[in-house]
Coordinates of C-alpha atoms and ligand atoms in Angstrom, one line a residue:
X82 CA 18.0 -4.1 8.4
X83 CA 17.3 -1.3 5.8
X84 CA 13.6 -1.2 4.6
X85 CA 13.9 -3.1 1.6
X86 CA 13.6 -0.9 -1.8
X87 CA 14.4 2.8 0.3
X88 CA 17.1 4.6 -0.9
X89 CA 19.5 6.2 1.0
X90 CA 20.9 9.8 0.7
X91 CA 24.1 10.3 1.8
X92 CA 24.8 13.4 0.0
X93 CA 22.9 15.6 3.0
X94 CA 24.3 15.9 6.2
X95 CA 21.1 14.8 8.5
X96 CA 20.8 15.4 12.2
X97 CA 22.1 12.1 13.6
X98 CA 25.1 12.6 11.4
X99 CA 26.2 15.8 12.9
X100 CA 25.3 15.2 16.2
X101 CA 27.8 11.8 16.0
X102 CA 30.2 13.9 15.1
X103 CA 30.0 16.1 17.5
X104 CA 30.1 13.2 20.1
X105 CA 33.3 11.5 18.9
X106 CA 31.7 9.0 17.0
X107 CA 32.5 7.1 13.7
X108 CA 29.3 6.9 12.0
X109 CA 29.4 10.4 10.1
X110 CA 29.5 10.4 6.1
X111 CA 31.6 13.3 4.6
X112 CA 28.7 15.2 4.1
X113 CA 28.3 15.9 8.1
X114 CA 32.0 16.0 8.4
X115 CA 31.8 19.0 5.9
X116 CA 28.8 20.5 8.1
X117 CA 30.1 19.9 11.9
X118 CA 33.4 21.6 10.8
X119 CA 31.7 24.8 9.3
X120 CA 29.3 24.3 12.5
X121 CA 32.0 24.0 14.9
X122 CA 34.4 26.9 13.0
X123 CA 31.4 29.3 13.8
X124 CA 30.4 27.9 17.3
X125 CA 33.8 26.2 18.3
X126 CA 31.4 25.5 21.4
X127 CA 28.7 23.0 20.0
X128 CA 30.5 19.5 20.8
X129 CA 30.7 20.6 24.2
X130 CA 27.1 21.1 23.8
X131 CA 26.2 18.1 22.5
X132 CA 27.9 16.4 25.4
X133 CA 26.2 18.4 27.7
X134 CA 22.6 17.5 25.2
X135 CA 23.4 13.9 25.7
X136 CA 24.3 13.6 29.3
X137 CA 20.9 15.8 30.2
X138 CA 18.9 13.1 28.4
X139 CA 20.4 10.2 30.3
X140 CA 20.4 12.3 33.4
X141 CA 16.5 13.3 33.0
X142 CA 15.4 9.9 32.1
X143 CA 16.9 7.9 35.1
X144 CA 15.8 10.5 37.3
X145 CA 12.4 10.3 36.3
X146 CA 12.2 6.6 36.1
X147 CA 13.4 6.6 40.1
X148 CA 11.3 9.5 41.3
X149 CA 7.5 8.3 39.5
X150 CA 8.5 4.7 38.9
X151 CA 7.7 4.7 35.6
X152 CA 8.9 1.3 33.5
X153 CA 7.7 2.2 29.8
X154 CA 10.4 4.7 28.0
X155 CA 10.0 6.1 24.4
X156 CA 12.9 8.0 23.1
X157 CA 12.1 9.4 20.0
X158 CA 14.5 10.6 18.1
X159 CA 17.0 8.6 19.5
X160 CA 20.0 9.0 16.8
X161 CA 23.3 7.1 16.3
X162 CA 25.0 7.3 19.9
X163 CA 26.0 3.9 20.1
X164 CA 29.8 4.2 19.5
X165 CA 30.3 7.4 21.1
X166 CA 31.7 7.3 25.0
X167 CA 28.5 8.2 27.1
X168 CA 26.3 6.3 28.8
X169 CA 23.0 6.7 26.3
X170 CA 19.9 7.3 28.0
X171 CA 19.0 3.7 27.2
X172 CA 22.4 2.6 29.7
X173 CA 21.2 5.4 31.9
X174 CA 17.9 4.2 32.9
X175 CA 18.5 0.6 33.3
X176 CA 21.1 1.4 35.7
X177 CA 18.2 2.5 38.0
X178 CA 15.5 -0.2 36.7
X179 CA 16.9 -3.1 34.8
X180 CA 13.3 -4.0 34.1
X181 CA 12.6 -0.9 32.7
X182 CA 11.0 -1.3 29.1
X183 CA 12.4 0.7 26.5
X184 CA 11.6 1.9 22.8
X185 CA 13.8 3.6 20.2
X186 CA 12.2 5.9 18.0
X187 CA 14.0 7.7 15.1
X188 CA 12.3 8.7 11.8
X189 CA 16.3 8.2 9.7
X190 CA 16.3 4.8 8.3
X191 CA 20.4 5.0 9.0
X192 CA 19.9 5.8 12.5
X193 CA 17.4 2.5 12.8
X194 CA 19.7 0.5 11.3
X195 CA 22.4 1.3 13.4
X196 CA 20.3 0.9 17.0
X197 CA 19.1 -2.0 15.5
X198 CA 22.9 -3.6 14.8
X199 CA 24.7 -2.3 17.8
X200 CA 21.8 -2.2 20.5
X201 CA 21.0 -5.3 22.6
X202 CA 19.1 -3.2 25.2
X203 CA 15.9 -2.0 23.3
X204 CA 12.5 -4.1 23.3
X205 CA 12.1 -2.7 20.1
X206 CA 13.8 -0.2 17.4
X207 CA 11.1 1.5 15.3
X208 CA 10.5 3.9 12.6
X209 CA 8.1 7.0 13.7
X210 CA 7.9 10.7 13.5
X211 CA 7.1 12.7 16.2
X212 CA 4.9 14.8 14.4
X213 CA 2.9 11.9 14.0
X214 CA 1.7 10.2 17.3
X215 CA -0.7 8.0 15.8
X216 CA 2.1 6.4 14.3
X217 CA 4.4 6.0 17.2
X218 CA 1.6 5.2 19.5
X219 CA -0.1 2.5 17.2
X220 CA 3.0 0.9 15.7
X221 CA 2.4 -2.4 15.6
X222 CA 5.3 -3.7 17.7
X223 CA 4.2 -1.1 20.2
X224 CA 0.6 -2.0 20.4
X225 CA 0.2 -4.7 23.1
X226 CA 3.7 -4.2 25.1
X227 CA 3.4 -0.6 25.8
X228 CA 0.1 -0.1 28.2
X229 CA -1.0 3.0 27.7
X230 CA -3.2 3.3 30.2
X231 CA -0.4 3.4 32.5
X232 CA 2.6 6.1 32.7
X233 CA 5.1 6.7 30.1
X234 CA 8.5 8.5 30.2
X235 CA 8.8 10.2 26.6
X236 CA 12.7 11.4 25.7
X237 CA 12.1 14.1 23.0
X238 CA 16.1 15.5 23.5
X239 CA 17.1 17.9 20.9
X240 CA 14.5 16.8 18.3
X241 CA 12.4 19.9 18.4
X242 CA 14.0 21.7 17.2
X243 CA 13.7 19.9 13.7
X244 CA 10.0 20.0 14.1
X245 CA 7.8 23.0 12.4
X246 CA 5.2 22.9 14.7
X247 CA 6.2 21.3 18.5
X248 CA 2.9 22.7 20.2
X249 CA 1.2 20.5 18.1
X250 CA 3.6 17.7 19.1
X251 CA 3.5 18.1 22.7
X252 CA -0.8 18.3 22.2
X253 CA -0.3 15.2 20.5
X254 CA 1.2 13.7 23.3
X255 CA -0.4 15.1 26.2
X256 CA -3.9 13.6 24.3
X257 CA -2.9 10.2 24.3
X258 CA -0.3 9.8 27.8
X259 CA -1.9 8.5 30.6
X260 CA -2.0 10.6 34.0
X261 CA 1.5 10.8 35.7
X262 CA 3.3 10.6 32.5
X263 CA 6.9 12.7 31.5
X264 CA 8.5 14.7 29.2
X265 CA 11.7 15.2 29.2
X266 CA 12.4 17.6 26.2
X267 CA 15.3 19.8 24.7
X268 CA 15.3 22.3 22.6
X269 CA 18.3 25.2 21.1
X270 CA 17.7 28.9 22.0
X271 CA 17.9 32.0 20.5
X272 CA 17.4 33.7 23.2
X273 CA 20.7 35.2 25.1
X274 CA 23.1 34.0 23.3
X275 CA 25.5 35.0 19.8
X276 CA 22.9 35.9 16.7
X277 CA 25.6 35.5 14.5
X278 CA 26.5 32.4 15.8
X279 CA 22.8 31.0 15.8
X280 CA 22.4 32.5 12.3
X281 CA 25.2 30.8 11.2
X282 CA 24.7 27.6 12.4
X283 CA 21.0 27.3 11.0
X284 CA 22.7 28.3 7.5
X285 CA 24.8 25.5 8.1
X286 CA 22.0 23.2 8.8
X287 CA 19.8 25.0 5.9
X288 CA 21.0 22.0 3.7
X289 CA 20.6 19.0 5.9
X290 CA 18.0 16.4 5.7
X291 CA 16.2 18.8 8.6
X292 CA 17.3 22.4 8.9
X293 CA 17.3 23.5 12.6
X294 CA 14.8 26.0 14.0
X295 CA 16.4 27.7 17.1
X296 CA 13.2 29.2 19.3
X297 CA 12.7 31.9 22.1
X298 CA 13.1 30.6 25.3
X299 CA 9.8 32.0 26.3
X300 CA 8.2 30.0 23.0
X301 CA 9.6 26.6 24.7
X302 CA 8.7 27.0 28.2
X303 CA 5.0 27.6 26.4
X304 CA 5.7 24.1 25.4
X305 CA 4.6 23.1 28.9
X306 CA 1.7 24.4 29.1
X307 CA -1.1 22.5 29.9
X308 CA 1.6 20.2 31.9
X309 CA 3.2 20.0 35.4
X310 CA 6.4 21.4 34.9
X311 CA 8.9 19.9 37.0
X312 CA 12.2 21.4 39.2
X313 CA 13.6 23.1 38.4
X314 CA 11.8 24.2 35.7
X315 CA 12.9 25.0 31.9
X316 CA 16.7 25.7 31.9
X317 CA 20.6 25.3 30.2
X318 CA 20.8 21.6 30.0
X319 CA 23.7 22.1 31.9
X320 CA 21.9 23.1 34.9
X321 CA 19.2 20.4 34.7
X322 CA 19.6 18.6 37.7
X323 CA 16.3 16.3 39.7
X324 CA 18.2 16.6 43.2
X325 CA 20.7 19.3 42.4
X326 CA 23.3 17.4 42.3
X327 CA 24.9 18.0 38.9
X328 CA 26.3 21.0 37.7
X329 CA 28.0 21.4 34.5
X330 CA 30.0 24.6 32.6
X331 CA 28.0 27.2 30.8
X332 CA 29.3 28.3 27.3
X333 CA 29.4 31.5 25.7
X334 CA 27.7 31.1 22.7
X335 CA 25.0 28.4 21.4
X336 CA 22.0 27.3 24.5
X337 CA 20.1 24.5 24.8
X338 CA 17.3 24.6 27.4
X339 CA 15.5 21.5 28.8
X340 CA 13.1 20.5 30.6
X341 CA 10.7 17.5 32.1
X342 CA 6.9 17.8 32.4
X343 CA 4.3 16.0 33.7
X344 CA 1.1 15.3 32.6
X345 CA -1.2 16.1 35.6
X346 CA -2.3 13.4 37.9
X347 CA -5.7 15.1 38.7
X348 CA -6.7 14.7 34.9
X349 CA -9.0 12.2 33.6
X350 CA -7.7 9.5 31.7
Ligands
SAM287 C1 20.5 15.8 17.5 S1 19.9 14.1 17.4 C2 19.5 13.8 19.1 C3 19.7 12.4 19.6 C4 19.3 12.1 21.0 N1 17.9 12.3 21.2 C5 20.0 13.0 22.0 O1 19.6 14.1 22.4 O2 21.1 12.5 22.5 C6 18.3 14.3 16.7 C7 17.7 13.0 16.3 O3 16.3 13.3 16.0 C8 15.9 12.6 14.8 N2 14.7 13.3 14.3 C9 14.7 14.5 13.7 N3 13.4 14.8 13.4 C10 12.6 13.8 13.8 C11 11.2 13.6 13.8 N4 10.3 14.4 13.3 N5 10.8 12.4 14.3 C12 11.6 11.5 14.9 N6 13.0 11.7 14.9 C13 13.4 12.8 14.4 C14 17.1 12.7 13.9 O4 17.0 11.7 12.9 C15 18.2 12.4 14.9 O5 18.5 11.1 15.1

């Protein structure tokens, strides 16, 4: 259900939009359409992206939930991937532990009310920014079935990159995880890779609900600091593998870097 009394802009293009598009979804409004086709006339590469985006996520997260054992899983920013023919990171990480507990974050009210229709797997569907960690962390639905004194697996895949400040985000959540806790983050790059292309695509996005901040690599491995950053490190999502075992085509044109970090099991909780 729609909060009661919000209304809905579908005039914008907003993140979830485009990035359904991209997918092969159905869940666009004209307003995305519009977007991901000047998007994708610039950067005919960016679906493939976002395939490769998606398929990280689910590939991170499982890993991680086998390697540390970790049952409680946030994804934040989790967007409209319900209809679109992937495994979501959701599918992905009970395939490894059915028992796993899992949360869907998204701050669009269209987004929530499409996990919440379509979804049977989630313990919960909630509203919460990133940028505020308070919020996600004390929502009432959370409080009491997520033990926080325990790990956490956070998914923050391409959301970043709609975020002014993500230091701040990633010292938000570093403060209030337990010890042996992941990240799995990630984020569009400027670095090595088509200016036009990048400068075109963030004009693209300049009228969306978010506009999209592509960063220097070196700026998002920073991101880490203060964490263990875990093999193999920050790199194209395509190349993000836990045992090596995937390997997926690089593109010419738009990156997207990711990466999983954990906070330090010698730190005091
Ligand atoms: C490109 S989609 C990524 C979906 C999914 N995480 C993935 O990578 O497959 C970005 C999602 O992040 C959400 N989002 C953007 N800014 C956010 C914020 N500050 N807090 C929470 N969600 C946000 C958007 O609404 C959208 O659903």
């Amino acid at each position: 259900m729609i909060t009661p009394g919000l209304a809905l802009d579908f005039s914008h293009a907003t993140p979830a939009g485009l990035y359904n598009y991209y997918l092969g979804g159905r869940a666009w409004t004209e307003a995305d359409r519009e977007t991901a086709e000047a998007v994708i006339r610039i950067s005919p590469d960016v679906p493939a992206m976002a395939k490769e985006n998606f398929k990280f996520a689910g590939r991170a997260a499982s890993w991680a939930v086998a390697e540390y054992g970790i049952r409680q899983i946030l994804d934040i920013g989790v967007g409209i991937v319900d209809d679109v023919p992937l495994d979501s990171v959701e599918i992905c990480v009970r395939n490894v532990a059915p028992d796993a507990t899992v949360f869907a974050f998204d701050k669009d009210e269209v987004v929530l009310a499409h996990a919440r229709a379509l979804r049977r797997g989630y313990l919960g569907v909630l509203r919460g920014d990133i940028t505020d960690p308070d919020g996600i962390f004390g929502h009432p639905e959370l409080v009491g079935r997520v033990d926080l004194t325990e790990p956490v697996l956070i998914i923050a895949a391409a959301v970043l990159h709609f975020v002014d400040d993500p230091a701040a985000v990633m010292a938000g959540l570093r403060e209030r995880l337990a010890p042996g806790s992941v990240v799995v983050l990630s984020h569009a790059t400027k670095t090595r890779t088509s200016q036009a292309r990048v400068s075109g695509m963030t004009k693209a996005y300049s009228n969306a609900s978010s506009p999209i901040v592509f960063r220097e690599e070196e700026d998002i491995a920073a991101l880490a600091d203060g964490w263990d950053l875990l093999p193999p490190g920050l790199v194209d999502v395509q190349l993000w593998s836990g045992d090596g075992a995937y390997e997926g085509e690089l593109y010419e044109t738009i990156r997207v870097v990711g990466m999983a970090a954990r906070v330090s099991v010698g730190r005091a909780a």
